[in-house]
């Protein structure tokens, strides 16, 4: 059974979320723990699934993916098989950065990165629209990014004021 998280666990998670490359020595300096304690806590948090992995944060535009688009999708029919077919399609497309099933008017929102308008056109017209599960697609090109995901709010010793984590 998972141990409850204490303030040191939360501080460790917060620091690793800012920089997953921190050594146990560096982490220990930041949260006032010995490197061996940091190592044990980190291993436990990984084993318990609080830390799912580590990855590099790449620059999308430097990679030539200059078009960021939010695509709303409505399915042709609303049944389990059609939803499964759409999910399989989306999970096999590297252009899709994130995908969400929604309530409301549209069934899904996709966050997609492509190489320019030609890449977007190919993605929509050659991949999404011809797929049997898709009825309607609406694209919205991102003009400016006001905020990007930089980690989850972690309640810490200095407190987080979110209602659900207090």
Tab-separated table of N, CA and C in Angstrom:
chain	number	residue	atom	x	y	z
A	1	UNK	N	0.849	-1.191	0.000
A	1	UNK	CA	0.000	0.000	0.000
A	1	UNK	C	0.886	1.244	0.000
A	2	UNK	N	0.462	2.263	-0.726
A	2	UNK	CA	1.220	3.499	-0.831
A	2	UNK	C	1.249	4.237	0.499
A	3	UNK	N	2.430	4.784	0.785
A	3	UNK	CA	2.553	5.641	1.967
A	3	UNK	C	1.957	7.005	1.640
A	4	UNK	N	1.372	7.682	2.642
A	4	UNK	CA	0.884	9.040	2.377
A	4	UNK	C	2.077	9.961	2.085
A	5	UNK	N	1.847	10.964	1.257
A	5	UNK	CA	2.902	11.915	0.923
A	5	UNK	C	3.063	12.929	2.043
A	6	UNK	N	4.304	13.154	2.437
A	6	UNK	CA	4.563	14.202	3.429
A	6	UNK	C	5.117	15.432	2.704
A	7	UNK	N	5.435	16.477	3.468
A	7	UNK	CA	5.901	17.728	2.866
A	7	UNK	C	7.199	17.545	2.089
A	8	UNK	N	8.078	16.679	2.565
A	8	UNK	CA	9.330	16.451	1.841
A	8	UNK	C	9.085	15.738	0.513
A	9	UNK	N	8.157	14.777	0.493
A	9	UNK	CA	7.791	14.120	-0.766
A	9	UNK	C	7.258	15.149	-1.763
A	10	UNK	N	6.385	16.020	-1.265
A	10	UNK	CA	5.782	17.029	-2.142
A	10	UNK	C	6.834	17.997	-2.668
A	11	UNK	N	7.766	18.396	-1.825
A	11	UNK	CA	8.842	19.297	-2.278
A	11	UNK	C	9.730	18.589	-3.293
A	12	UNK	N	10.010	17.306	-3.064
A	12	UNK	CA	10.806	16.528	-3.992
A	12	UNK	C	10.103	16.456	-5.354
A	13	UNK	N	8.812	16.169	-5.361
A	13	UNK	CA	8.047	16.121	-6.603
A	13	UNK	C	8.068	17.472	-7.324
A	14	UNK	N	7.905	18.533	-6.564
A	14	UNK	CA	7.904	19.878	-7.144
A	14	UNK	C	9.249	20.189	-7.808
A	15	UNK	N	10.328	19.867	-7.140
A	15	UNK	CA	11.663	20.137	-7.701
A	15	UNK	C	11.953	19.268	-8.912
A	16	UNK	N	11.590	17.995	-8.861
A	16	UNK	CA	11.831	17.113	-10.002
A	16	UNK	C	10.971	17.502	-11.199
A	17	UNK	N	9.788	18.019	-10.936
A	17	UNK	CA	8.941	18.452	-12.036
A	17	UNK	C	9.555	19.662	-12.738
A	18	UNK	N	10.241	20.516	-11.982
A	18	UNK	CA	10.932	21.666	-12.580
A	18	UNK	C	12.148	21.213	-13.367
A	19	UNK	N	12.876	20.211	-12.848
A	19	UNK	CA	14.091	19.731	-13.505
A	19	UNK	C	14.295	18.261	-13.173
A	20	UNK	N	13.883	17.390	-14.071
A	20	UNK	CA	13.977	15.946	-13.859
A	20	UNK	C	15.402	15.418	-13.898
A	21	UNK	N	16.375	16.261	-14.277
A	21	UNK	CA	17.769	15.831	-14.344
A	21	UNK	C	18.519	16.017	-13.026
A	22	UNK	N	17.843	16.543	-12.021
A	22	UNK	CA	18.521	16.781	-10.742
A	22	UNK	C	19.098	15.484	-10.180
A	23	UNK	N	20.349	15.550	-9.746
A	23	UNK	CA	20.950	14.414	-9.053
A	23	UNK	C	20.403	14.386	-7.635
A	24	UNK	N	20.606	13.285	-6.953
A	24	UNK	CA	20.162	13.211	-5.558
A	24	UNK	C	20.920	14.209	-4.689
A	25	UNK	N	22.166	14.497	-5.016
A	25	UNK	CA	22.922	15.521	-4.275
A	25	UNK	C	22.281	16.890	-4.444
A	26	UNK	N	21.978	17.253	-5.705
A	26	UNK	CA	21.355	18.556	-5.972
A	26	UNK	C	19.969	18.639	-5.351
A	27	UNK	N	19.227	17.573	-5.450
A	27	UNK	CA	17.889	17.526	-4.875
A	27	UNK	C	17.956	17.680	-3.359
A	28	UNK	N	18.902	16.981	-2.748
A	28	UNK	CA	19.078	17.075	-1.301
A	28	UNK	C	19.384	18.487	-0.837
A	29	UNK	N	20.198	19.191	-1.610
A	29	UNK	CA	20.514	20.588	-1.273
A	29	UNK	C	19.275	21.466	-1.330
A	30	UNK	N	18.422	21.212	-2.294
A	30	UNK	CA	17.230	22.045	-2.473
A	30	UNK	C	16.157	21.793	-1.421
A	31	UNK	N	16.063	20.561	-0.927
A	31	UNK	CA	14.975	20.269	0.017
A	31	UNK	C	15.485	19.886	1.406
A	32	UNK	N	16.782	20.063	1.616
A	32	UNK	CA	17.400	19.819	2.937
A	32	UNK	C	17.257	18.373	3.399
A	33	UNK	N	17.659	17.443	2.509
A	33	UNK	CA	17.702	16.019	2.840
A	33	UNK	C	19.028	15.460	2.350
A	34	UNK	N	19.444	14.354	2.930
A	34	UNK	CA	20.662	13.699	2.453
A	34	UNK	C	20.408	13.079	1.079
A	35	UNK	N	21.453	12.929	0.269
A	35	UNK	CA	21.282	12.293	-1.036
A	35	UNK	C	20.691	10.882	-0.939
A	36	UNK	N	21.068	10.140	0.084
A	36	UNK	CA	20.532	8.783	0.218
A	36	UNK	C	19.037	8.811	0.528
A	37	UNK	N	18.594	9.756	1.360
A	37	UNK	CA	17.156	9.898	1.633
A	37	UNK	C	16.400	10.304	0.371
A	38	UNK	N	16.996	11.219	-0.414
A	38	UNK	CA	16.370	11.629	-1.674
A	38	UNK	C	16.237	10.431	-2.608
A	39	UNK	N	17.281	9.632	-2.678
A	39	UNK	CA	17.262	8.456	-3.544
A	39	UNK	C	16.155	7.490	-3.134
A	40	UNK	N	16.042	7.220	-1.844
A	40	UNK	CA	15.001	6.307	-1.355
A	40	UNK	C	13.600	6.852	-1.643
A	41	UNK	N	13.409	8.138	-1.365
A	41	UNK	CA	12.105	8.740	-1.600
A	41	UNK	C	11.765	8.758	-3.093
A	42	UNK	N	12.743	9.125	-3.928
A	42	UNK	CA	12.522	9.156	-5.375
A	42	UNK	C	12.142	7.767	-5.880
A	43	UNK	N	12.875	6.760	-5.436
A	43	UNK	CA	12.579	5.376	-5.855
A	43	UNK	C	11.178	4.959	-5.434
A	44	UNK	N	10.789	5.310	-4.210
A	44	UNK	CA	9.447	4.975	-3.740
A	44	UNK	C	8.382	5.703	-4.550
A	45	UNK	N	8.593	6.989	-4.835
A	45	UNK	CA	7.620	7.760	-5.606
A	45	UNK	C	7.505	7.238	-7.038
A	46	UNK	N	8.599	6.755	-7.596
A	46	UNK	CA	8.555	6.127	-8.918
A	46	UNK	C	7.795	4.808	-8.845
A	47	UNK	N	8.107	3.990	-7.848
A	47	UNK	CA	7.466	2.677	-7.706
A	47	UNK	C	5.962	2.811	-7.461
A	48	UNK	N	5.556	3.836	-6.731
A	48	UNK	CA	4.144	4.046	-6.430
A	48	UNK	C	3.400	4.774	-7.550
A	49	UNK	N	4.110	5.185	-8.602
A	49	UNK	CA	3.468	5.786	-9.761
A	49	UNK	C	3.259	7.290	-9.701
A	50	UNK	N	3.767	7.957	-8.670
A	50	UNK	CA	3.667	9.419	-8.633
A	50	UNK	C	4.540	10.032	-9.723
A	51	UNK	N	5.680	9.411	-9.971
A	51	UNK	CA	6.569	9.832	-11.056
A	51	UNK	C	6.443	8.770	-12.132
A	52	UNK	N	5.892	9.156	-13.277
A	52	UNK	CA	5.658	8.197	-14.353
A	52	UNK	C	6.850	8.045	-15.280
A	53	UNK	N	7.754	9.009	-15.285
A	53	UNK	CA	8.910	8.931	-16.168
A	53	UNK	C	9.575	10.282	-16.281
A	54	UNK	N	10.586	10.341	-17.110
A	54	UNK	CA	11.351	11.565	-17.335
A	54	UNK	C	11.498	11.752	-18.835
A	55	UNK	N	11.438	12.995	-19.285
A	55	UNK	CA	11.601	13.245	-20.707
A	55	UNK	C	12.182	14.630	-20.929
A	56	UNK	N	12.786	14.821	-22.100
A	56	UNK	CA	13.297	16.125	-22.492
A	56	UNK	C	12.154	16.959	-23.056
A	57	UNK	N	12.166	18.247	-22.797
A	57	UNK	CA	11.166	19.171	-23.308
A	57	UNK	C	11.740	19.791	-24.587
A	58	UNK	N	11.301	19.309	-25.751
A	58	UNK	CA	11.853	19.733	-27.030
A	58	UNK	C	11.172	20.991	-27.554
A	59	UNK	N	11.878	21.747	-28.375
A	59	UNK	CA	11.341	22.952	-28.992
A	59	UNK	C	10.649	22.575	-30.299
A	60	UNK	N	9.343	22.652	-30.301
A	60	UNK	CA	8.525	22.263	-31.450
A	60	UNK	C	8.921	23.038	-32.704
A	61	UNK	N	9.095	24.329	-32.592
A	61	UNK	CA	9.399	25.153	-33.769
A	61	UNK	C	10.793	24.875	-34.320
A	62	UNK	N	11.755	24.631	-33.448
A	62	UNK	CA	13.103	24.297	-33.919
A	62	UNK	C	13.105	22.980	-34.685
A	63	UNK	N	12.135	22.126	-34.398
A	63	UNK	CA	12.008	20.853	-35.108
A	63	UNK	C	11.225	20.996	-36.416
A	64	UNK	N	10.815	22.227	-36.739
A	64	UNK	CA	10.094	22.473	-37.980
A	64	UNK	C	8.591	22.307	-37.879
A	65	UNK	N	8.089	22.082	-36.677
A	65	UNK	CA	6.643	21.927	-36.466
A	65	UNK	C	6.063	23.292	-36.092
A	66	UNK	N	5.964	24.173	-37.102
A	66	UNK	CA	5.624	25.562	-36.847
A	66	UNK	C	4.127	25.833	-36.743
A	67	UNK	N	3.308	24.854	-37.064
A	67	UNK	CA	1.860	25.036	-37.015
A	67	UNK	C	1.289	24.253	-35.831
A	68	UNK	N	0.670	24.973	-34.901
A	68	UNK	CA	-0.007	24.343	-33.770
A	68	UNK	C	-1.497	24.573	-33.968
A	69	UNK	N	-2.270	23.501	-33.882
A	69	UNK	CA	-3.687	23.559	-34.227
A	69	UNK	C	-4.508	22.803	-33.178
A	70	UNK	N	-5.679	23.333	-32.873
A	70	UNK	CA	-6.653	22.612	-32.064
A	70	UNK	C	-7.731	22.153	-33.032
A	71	UNK	N	-7.975	20.865	-33.060
A	71	UNK	CA	-8.950	20.294	-33.985
A	71	UNK	C	-10.075	19.655	-33.179
A	72	UNK	N	-11.298	20.075	-33.494
A	72	UNK	CA	-12.485	19.488	-32.874
A	72	UNK	C	-13.041	18.451	-33.824
A	73	UNK	N	-13.387	17.292	-33.285
A	73	UNK	CA	-13.859	16.179	-34.107
A	73	UNK	C	-15.203	15.685	-33.581
A	74	UNK	N	-16.125	15.464	-34.511
A	74	UNK	CA	-17.385	14.810	-34.195
A	74	UNK	C	-17.372	13.452	-34.893
A	75	UNK	N	-17.736	12.419	-34.169
A	75	UNK	CA	-17.754	11.077	-34.746
A	75	UNK	C	-18.996	10.861	-35.602
A	76	UNK	N	-18.860	9.949	-36.552
A	76	UNK	CA	-19.965	9.631	-37.452
A	76	UNK	C	-21.104	8.944	-36.704
A	77	UNK	N	-20.770	7.995	-35.850
A	77	UNK	CA	-21.759	7.329	-35.010
A	77	UNK	C	-21.198	7.245	-33.602
A	78	UNK	N	-22.089	7.193	-32.650
A	78	UNK	CA	-21.673	7.160	-31.256
A	78	UNK	C	-21.889	5.767	-30.676
A	79	UNK	N	-20.929	4.913	-30.959
A	79	UNK	CA	-20.954	3.590	-30.356
A	79	UNK	C	-19.529	3.217	-29.971
A	80	UNK	N	-19.407	2.174	-29.187
A	80	UNK	CA	-18.120	1.772	-28.633
A	80	UNK	C	-17.097	1.428	-29.721
A	81	UNK	N	-17.525	0.725	-30.758
A	81	UNK	CA	-16.602	0.325	-31.824
A	81	UNK	C	-16.056	1.531	-32.577
A	82	UNK	N	-16.912	2.488	-32.863
A	82	UNK	CA	-16.460	3.679	-33.582
A	82	UNK	C	-15.482	4.492	-32.735
A	83	UNK	N	-15.779	4.633	-31.462
A	83	UNK	CA	-14.877	5.339	-30.555
A	83	UNK	C	-13.536	4.608	-30.468
A	84	UNK	N	-13.552	3.293	-30.453
A	84	UNK	CA	-12.325	2.504	-30.401
A	84	UNK	C	-11.506	2.697	-31.676
A	85	UNK	N	-12.174	2.689	-32.836
A	85	UNK	CA	-11.479	2.894	-34.115
A	85	UNK	C	-10.822	4.278	-34.159
A	86	UNK	N	-11.553	5.282	-33.666
A	86	UNK	CA	-10.993	6.643	-33.656
A	86	UNK	C	-9.804	6.715	-32.707
A	87	UNK	N	-9.929	6.113	-31.556
A	87	UNK	CA	-8.829	6.097	-30.588
A	87	UNK	C	-7.590	5.419	-31.175
A	88	UNK	N	-7.770	4.316	-31.866
A	88	UNK	CA	-6.645	3.629	-32.506
A	88	UNK	C	-5.993	4.516	-33.558
A	89	UNK	N	-6.806	5.217	-34.332
A	89	UNK	CA	-6.266	6.137	-35.331
A	89	UNK	C	-5.410	7.199	-34.665
A	90	UNK	N	-5.967	7.858	-33.679
A	90	UNK	CA	-5.292	8.977	-33.018
A	90	UNK	C	-4.002	8.531	-32.332
A	91	UNK	N	-4.038	7.383	-31.692
A	91	UNK	CA	-2.851	6.903	-30.984
A	91	UNK	C	-1.712	6.522	-31.924
A	92	UNK	N	-2.016	6.335	-33.202
A	92	UNK	CA	-0.982	6.016	-34.175
A	92	UNK	C	-0.458	7.216	-34.941
A	93	UNK	N	-0.899	8.426	-34.588
A	93	UNK	CA	-0.507	9.630	-35.321
A	93	UNK	C	0.435	10.491	-34.485
A	94	UNK	N	1.707	10.581	-34.872
A	94	UNK	CA	2.661	11.361	-34.081
A	94	UNK	C	2.362	12.861	-34.073
A	95	UNK	N	1.600	13.363	-35.053
A	95	UNK	CA	1.246	14.785	-35.085
A	95	UNK	C	0.341	15.167	-33.922
A	96	UNK	N	-0.405	14.187	-33.403
A	96	UNK	CA	-1.341	14.455	-32.305
A	96	UNK	C	-0.558	14.470	-30.997
A	97	UNK	N	-0.472	15.650	-30.404
A	97	UNK	CA	0.263	15.823	-29.150
A	97	UNK	C	-0.581	15.437	-27.946
A	98	UNK	N	-1.856	15.772	-28.001
A	98	UNK	CA	-2.793	15.472	-26.922
A	98	UNK	C	-4.165	15.247	-27.549
A	99	UNK	N	-4.965	14.421	-26.910
A	99	UNK	CA	-6.320	14.165	-27.396
A	99	UNK	C	-7.239	13.984	-26.198
A	100	UNK	N	-8.392	14.624	-26.268
A	100	UNK	CA	-9.342	14.592	-25.159
A	100	UNK	C	-10.732	14.219	-25.656
A	101	UNK	N	-11.360	13.273	-24.993
A	101	UNK	CA	-12.774	12.987	-25.216
A	101	UNK	C	-13.562	13.987	-24.373
A	102	UNK	N	-14.603	14.547	-24.953
A	102	UNK	CA	-15.313	15.643	-24.298
A	102	UNK	C	-16.797	15.371	-24.126
A	103	UNK	N	-17.398	16.127	-23.240
A	103	UNK	CA	-18.855	16.229	-23.202
A	103	UNK	C	-19.208	17.441	-24.053
A	104	UNK	N	-20.455	17.569	-24.423
A	104	UNK	CA	-20.865	18.760	-25.165
A	104	UNK	C	-20.965	18.521	-26.656
A	105	UNK	N	-20.871	19.603	-27.417
A	105	UNK	CA	-21.126	19.589	-28.853
A	105	UNK	C	-20.132	18.728	-29.635
A	106	UNK	N	-18.862	18.851	-29.363
A	106	UNK	CA	-17.840	18.095	-30.082
A	106	UNK	C	-17.453	16.873	-29.253
A	107	UNK	N	-17.047	15.807	-29.929
A	107	UNK	CA	-16.694	14.582	-29.225
A	107	UNK	C	-15.251	14.572	-28.729
A	108	UNK	N	-14.348	15.191	-29.521
A	108	UNK	CA	-12.924	15.174	-29.189
A	108	UNK	C	-12.286	16.509	-29.535
A	109	UNK	N	-11.263	16.871	-28.773
A	109	UNK	CA	-10.356	17.960	-29.126
A	109	UNK	C	-8.968	17.365	-29.231
A	110	UNK	N	-8.300	17.709	-30.331
A	110	UNK	CA	-6.938	17.251	-30.567
A	110	UNK	C	-6.016	18.453	-30.606
A	111	UNK	N	-4.871	18.322	-29.987
A	111	UNK	CA	-3.811	19.320	-30.107
A	111	UNK	C	-2.797	18.711	-31.067
A	112	UNK	N	-2.581	19.391	-32.200
A	112	UNK	CA	-1.822	18.822	-33.302
A	112	UNK	C	-0.705	19.781	-33.721
A	113	UNK	N	0.464	19.252	-34.019
A	113	UNK	CA	1.583	20.040	-34.534
A	113	UNK	C	1.935	19.533	-35.933
A	114	UNK	N	2.010	20.463	-36.896
A	114	UNK	CA	2.349	20.085	-38.266
A	114	UNK	C	3.387	21.050	-38.833
A	115	UNK	N	3.916	20.665	-39.974
A	115	UNK	CA	4.821	21.537	-40.722
A	115	UNK	C	3.990	22.396	-41.662
A	116	UNK	N	3.637	23.587	-41.209
A	116	UNK	CA	2.932	24.551	-42.037
A	116	UNK	C	1.536	24.143	-42.450
A	117	UNK	N	0.929	24.996	-43.312
A	117	UNK	CA	-0.426	24.762	-43.793
A	117	UNK	C	-0.522	23.502	-44.644
A	118	UNK	N	0.526	23.213	-45.413
A	118	UNK	CA	0.502	22.003	-46.244
A	118	UNK	C	0.418	20.763	-45.358
A	119	UNK	N	1.151	20.757	-44.259
A	119	UNK	CA	1.098	19.635	-43.325
A	119	UNK	C	-0.264	19.517	-42.667
A	120	UNK	N	-0.850	20.652	-42.324
A	120	UNK	CA	-2.190	20.651	-41.726
A	120	UNK	C	-3.219	20.143	-42.732
A	121	UNK	N	-3.136	20.621	-43.963
A	121	UNK	CA	-4.064	20.190	-45.003
A	121	UNK	C	-3.971	18.682	-45.223
A	122	UNK	N	-2.766	18.156	-45.304
A	122	UNK	CA	-2.574	16.718	-45.484
A	122	UNK	C	-3.174	15.960	-44.305
A	123	UNK	N	-2.914	16.439	-43.097
A	123	UNK	CA	-3.402	15.758	-41.902
A	123	UNK	C	-4.933	15.704	-41.891
A	124	UNK	N	-5.575	16.840	-42.158
A	124	UNK	CA	-7.037	16.899	-42.108
A	124	UNK	C	-7.659	16.153	-43.288
A	125	UNK	N	-7.199	16.457	-44.501
A	125	UNK	CA	-7.848	15.937	-45.711
A	125	UNK	C	-7.472	14.504	-46.067
A	126	UNK	N	-6.259	14.090	-45.710
A	126	UNK	CA	-5.806	12.749	-46.086
A	126	UNK	C	-5.859	11.737	-44.946
A	127	UNK	N	-5.938	12.235	-43.710
A	127	UNK	CA	-5.905	11.315	-42.567
A	127	UNK	C	-7.225	11.329	-41.792
A	128	UNK	N	-7.636	12.499	-41.312
A	128	UNK	CA	-8.830	12.555	-40.461
A	128	UNK	C	-10.133	12.366	-41.239
A	129	UNK	N	-10.371	13.222	-42.217
A	129	UNK	CA	-11.670	13.205	-42.899
A	129	UNK	C	-12.000	11.888	-43.599
A	130	UNK	N	-11.041	11.220	-44.232
A	130	UNK	CA	-11.397	9.958	-44.885
A	130	UNK	C	-11.656	8.799	-43.917
A	131	UNK	N	-11.293	8.963	-42.650
A	131	UNK	CA	-11.440	7.849	-41.712
A	131	UNK	C	-12.922	7.579	-41.450
A	132	UNK	N	-13.277	6.317	-41.444
A	132	UNK	CA	-14.678	5.892	-41.300
A	132	UNK	C	-15.356	6.369	-40.027
A	133	UNK	N	-14.580	6.628	-38.978
A	133	UNK	CA	-15.182	7.011	-37.699
A	133	UNK	C	-15.530	8.498	-37.623
A	134	UNK	N	-14.974	9.310	-38.525
A	134	UNK	CA	-15.078	10.770	-38.436
A	134	UNK	C	-16.208	11.307	-39.302
A	135	UNK	N	-17.045	12.166	-38.697
A	135	UNK	CA	-18.106	12.830	-39.460
A	135	UNK	C	-17.718	14.270	-39.786
A	136	UNK	N	-17.231	15.010	-38.770
A	136	UNK	CA	-16.985	16.450	-38.940
A	136	UNK	C	-15.697	16.836	-38.228
A	137	UNK	N	-14.950	17.750	-38.867
A	137	UNK	CA	-13.699	18.252	-38.307
A	137	UNK	C	-13.728	19.777	-38.377
A	138	UNK	N	-13.331	20.421	-37.286
A	138	UNK	CA	-13.226	21.882	-37.250
A	138	UNK	C	-11.838	22.232	-36.748
A	139	UNK	N	-11.090	23.007	-37.534
A	139	UNK	CA	-9.724	23.348	-37.147
A	139	UNK	C	-9.643	24.788	-36.663
A	140	UNK	N	-8.801	25.001	-35.669
A	140	UNK	CA	-8.508	26.338	-35.158
A	140	UNK	C	-6.996	26.450	-35.034
A	141	UNK	N	-6.411	27.366	-35.811
A	141	UNK	CA	-4.958	27.558	-35.779
A	141	UNK	C	-4.618	28.413	-34.571
A	142	UNK	N	-3.622	27.984	-33.815
A	142	UNK	CA	-3.172	28.730	-32.639
A	142	UNK	C	-2.359	29.928	-33.112
A	143	UNK	N	-2.787	31.137	-32.751
A	143	UNK	CA	-2.082	32.359	-33.129
A	143	UNK	C	-0.978	32.701	-32.145
A	144	UNK	N	-1.239	32.446	-30.865
A	144	UNK	CA	-0.274	32.790	-29.826
A	144	UNK	C	-0.498	31.867	-28.642
A	145	UNK	N	0.570	31.500	-27.975
A	145	UNK	CA	0.482	30.647	-26.789
A	145	UNK	C	0.629	31.525	-25.561
A	146	UNK	N	-0.406	31.577	-24.752
A	146	UNK	CA	-0.385	32.401	-23.548
A	146	UNK	C	0.253	31.677	-22.372
A	147	UNK	N	0.092	30.367	-22.346
A	147	UNK	CA	0.673	29.572	-21.266
A	147	UNK	C	0.829	28.142	-21.759
A	148	UNK	N	1.958	27.543	-21.466
A	148	UNK	CA	2.166	26.145	-21.806
A	148	UNK	C	2.213	25.329	-20.527
A	149	UNK	N	2.015	24.052	-20.682
A	149	UNK	CA	2.048	23.152	-19.527
A	149	UNK	C	3.477	23.067	-18.997
A	150	UNK	N	3.644	23.385	-17.737
A	150	UNK	CA	4.962	23.304	-17.108
A	150	UNK	C	4.920	22.462	-15.845
A	151	UNK	N	3.887	21.685	-15.692
A	151	UNK	CA	3.787	20.816	-14.538
A	151	UNK	C	2.482	21.008	-13.799
A	152	UNK	N	2.166	20.006	-13.026
A	152	UNK	CA	0.944	20.040	-12.230
A	152	UNK	C	1.162	20.852	-10.966
A	153	UNK	N	0.126	21.489	-10.452
A	153	UNK	CA	0.260	22.166	-9.165
A	153	UNK	C	0.472	21.124	-8.070
A	154	UNK	N	1.532	21.295	-7.334
A	154	UNK	CA	1.857	20.368	-6.249
A	154	UNK	C	1.693	21.105	-4.939
A	155	UNK	N	0.829	20.612	-4.058
A	155	UNK	CA	0.744	21.261	-2.748
A	155	UNK	C	2.092	21.113	-2.062
A	156	UNK	N	2.578	22.180	-1.498
A	156	UNK	CA	3.913	22.125	-0.903
A	156	UNK	C	3.916	22.797	0.450
A	157	UNK	N	5.094	22.889	1.027
A	157	UNK	CA	5.217	23.481	2.359
A	157	UNK	C	4.787	24.937	2.352
A	158	UNK	N	4.922	25.621	1.210
A	158	UNK	CA	4.474	27.011	1.161
A	158	UNK	C	3.011	27.116	0.742
A	159	UNK	N	2.391	25.966	0.501
A	159	UNK	CA	0.943	25.923	0.250
A	159	UNK	C	0.560	26.194	-1.183
A	160	UNK	N	-0.501	25.542	-1.612
A	160	UNK	CA	-1.123	25.805	-2.899
A	160	UNK	C	-2.560	26.083	-2.592
A	161	UNK	N	-3.126	27.011	-3.283
A	161	UNK	CA	-4.463	27.489	-2.916
A	161	UNK	C	-5.591	26.880	-3.741
A	162	UNK	N	-5.296	25.811	-4.460
A	162	UNK	CA	-6.349	25.124	-5.206
A	162	UNK	C	-7.304	24.410	-4.262
A	163	UNK	N	-8.584	24.528	-4.507
A	163	UNK	CA	-9.582	23.942	-3.621
A	163	UNK	C	-9.433	22.436	-3.459
A	164	UNK	N	-9.101	21.733	-4.552
A	164	UNK	CA	-9.113	20.283	-4.501
A	164	UNK	C	-7.882	19.690	-3.825
A	165	UNK	N	-6.855	20.485	-3.595
A	165	UNK	CA	-5.625	19.936	-3.009
A	165	UNK	C	-5.325	20.467	-1.623
A	166	UNK	N	-6.194	21.235	-1.056
A	166	UNK	CA	-5.953	21.814	0.263
A	166	UNK	C	-6.040	20.816	1.356
